Coordinates of C-alpha atoms in Angstrom, one line a residue:
M275 CA 0.0 0.0 0.0
E276 CA 2.8 2.4 0.8
Q277 CA 4.4 1.7 -2.5
E278 CA 1.1 2.4 -4.3
L279 CA 0.7 5.7 -2.4
T280 CA 4.2 6.7 -3.3
L281 CA 3.5 6.0 -7.0
L282 CA 0.2 7.9 -6.8
V283 CA 1.9 11.0 -5.3
R284 CA 4.8 10.9 -7.8
R285 CA 2.5 10.5 -10.8
A286 CA 0.0 13.1 -9.6
Q287 CA 2.8 15.6 -9.3
K288 CA 3.7 15.0 -13.0
V289 CA 0.3 16.1 -14.1
H290 CA 0.9 19.8 -14.9
L291 CA -2.2 21.6 -15.7
R292 CA -2.7 25.0 -17.3
G293 CA -5.2 27.6 -16.3
G294 CA -6.2 28.0 -20.0
P295 CA -4.6 27.8 -23.4
T296 CA -2.4 30.9 -22.8
E297 CA -2.0 30.6 -19.0
Q298 CA 1.0 29.5 -17.0
V299 CA 1.2 26.1 -15.5
V300 CA -0.7 25.9 -12.2
E301 CA 1.4 24.0 -9.7
R302 CA 0.0 21.7 -7.1
A303 CA 0.6 24.2 -4.2
A304 CA -0.8 27.1 -6.1
Y305 CA -3.9 25.1 -7.2
G306 CA -4.6 24.1 -3.6
I307 CA -4.4 27.6 -2.3
L308 CA -6.6 29.0 -5.1
A309 CA -9.2 26.2 -4.6
W310 CA -9.3 26.7 -0.8
L311 CA -9.8 30.4 -1.1
H312 CA -12.5 29.9 -3.7
D313 CA -14.3 27.3 -1.6
T314 CA -14.0 29.1 1.8
G315 CA -13.8 32.8 0.9
P316 CA -11.1 35.2 2.0
L317 CA -8.7 34.0 4.6
R318 CA -5.7 35.1 6.6
P319 CA -2.4 33.6 5.7
S320 CA -2.3 31.9 9.1
A321 CA -5.5 30.0 8.3
L322 CA -4.0 28.8 5.0
A323 CA -0.9 27.7 6.8
A324 CA -3.0 25.7 9.3
H325 CA -5.2 24.1 6.7
F326 CA -2.2 22.9 4.6
H327 CA -0.1 22.0 7.6
L328 CA 2.7 24.5 6.5
D329 CA 4.7 27.0 8.4
A330 CA 4.1 30.8 7.9
S331 CA 7.2 31.3 5.8
T332 CA 6.2 28.6 3.3
I333 CA 2.8 30.1 2.9
S334 CA 4.2 33.6 2.6
R335 CA 6.4 32.6 -0.4
Q336 CA 3.5 30.9 -2.1
V337 CA 1.2 33.8 -1.5
A338 CA 3.8 36.3 -2.8
S339 CA 4.1 34.2 -6.0
L340 CA 0.3 34.1 -6.5
E341 CA 0.0 37.9 -5.8
Q342 CA 2.7 38.6 -8.3
A343 CA 0.9 36.5 -10.9
G344 CA -2.3 38.5 -10.2
L345 CA -4.3 35.5 -9.0
I346 CA -4.9 36.6 -5.4
T347 CA -5.0 40.0 -3.7
R348 CA -5.0 41.3 -0.1
E349 CA -7.9 43.0 1.5
A350 CA -8.3 44.5 5.0
D351 CA -9.5 42.2 7.7
T352 CA -12.7 43.8 9.1
E353 CA -12.1 42.0 12.4
D354 CA -8.6 43.3 12.9
R355 CA -7.3 46.4 11.0
R356 CA -3.7 45.3 11.5
A357 CA -4.3 42.0 9.6
F358 CA -5.3 41.2 6.1
R359 CA -7.1 38.4 4.3
L360 CA -6.4 36.9 0.9
R361 CA -9.0 36.5 -1.8
L362 CA -9.1 35.4 -5.4
T363 CA -9.0 38.0 -8.1
E364 CA -11.2 37.6 -11.2
R365 CA -8.2 36.3 -13.0
G366 CA -7.5 33.8 -10.2
R367 CA -11.1 32.7 -10.3
S368 CA -10.9 32.2 -14.1
V369 CA -7.6 30.3 -13.9
L370 CA -9.0 28.1 -11.1
T371 CA -12.2 27.3 -13.0
T372 CA -10.3 26.3 -16.1
T373 CA -7.7 24.3 -14.2
R374 CA -10.3 22.6 -12.0
A375 CA -12.3 21.5 -15.1
E376 CA -9.1 20.1 -16.7
R377 CA -8.2 18.2 -13.5
R378 CA -11.7 16.8 -13.2
G379 CA -11.6 15.8 -16.8
V380 CA -8.4 13.8 -16.2
V381 CA -10.0 12.1 -13.2
R382 CA -13.2 11.4 -15.1
E383 CA -11.1 9.8 -17.9
L384 CA -9.2 7.7 -15.6
L385 CA -12.3 6.4 -13.8
Q386 CA -14.7 6.1 -16.7
S387 CA -14.6 2.3 -16.7
W388 CA -15.3 2.0 -13.0
S389 CA -18.7 0.9 -11.7
P390 CA -20.8 3.3 -9.7
E391 CA -20.3 1.1 -6.7
D392 CA -16.5 1.1 -7.0
L393 CA -16.5 4.9 -7.5
A394 CA -18.6 5.4 -4.3
S395 CA -16.4 3.0 -2.4
F396 CA -13.2 4.6 -3.6
A397 CA -14.5 8.1 -2.8
S398 CA -15.6 7.1 0.7
L399 CA -12.3 5.3 1.5
L400 CA -10.2 8.1 0.1
A401 CA -12.1 10.7 2.2
A402 CA -11.6 8.5 5.3
F403 CA -7.9 8.2 4.5
N404 CA -7.5 11.9 4.0
A405 CA -9.4 12.7 7.3
G406 CA -7.1 10.3 9.1
L407 CA -4.0 11.9 7.6
D408 CA -5.3 15.4 8.6
K409 CA -5.8 14.1 12.2
H410 CA -2.3 12.6 12.2
L411 CA -0.7 15.8 10.9
A412 CA -2.6 18.0 13.4
S413 CA -1.3 15.9 16.3
D414 CA 2.3 15.4 15.0
P415 CA 4.7 17.5 16.9
H416 CA 7.0 17.5 13.9
S417 CA 4.5 19.0 11.5
A418 CA 4.3 22.7 10.9
E419 CA 0.8 22.9 12.6
G420 CA 1.8 20.7 15.5
S421 CA 5.0 22.7 16.2
Q422 CA 3.1 26.0 16.4
R423 CA 1.2 24.9 19.5

């Protein structure tokens, strides 16, 4: 199982997807941040770091790159004027929408021969595995989130 997971991660990282015919490649980390901001709304960088189990400096570098590309922007945090939240720009939303459709198309193509029962089982087991992994990372003193406690 560990070997299959290793293969999955390696192969998934090789799938470079574009945000449209003329857009730059959207890397895994950038896609994750764009998708999370889209799905949850504007967030502080610290909330992104906690969600992705990363330290603040790693998120800062990724955020700077996304800002420079015009995919996200900062806005004042209404709860704390000293802080800011990150939100998608219209360009970021467009790039995410196109990239998400492409990613879903790849998954759909890979799973097209699976039965509905196998798809439901796989989705359920994968969700349970990811939930367990999140729980493990949250309690691991060596992870970025665990070490910030």
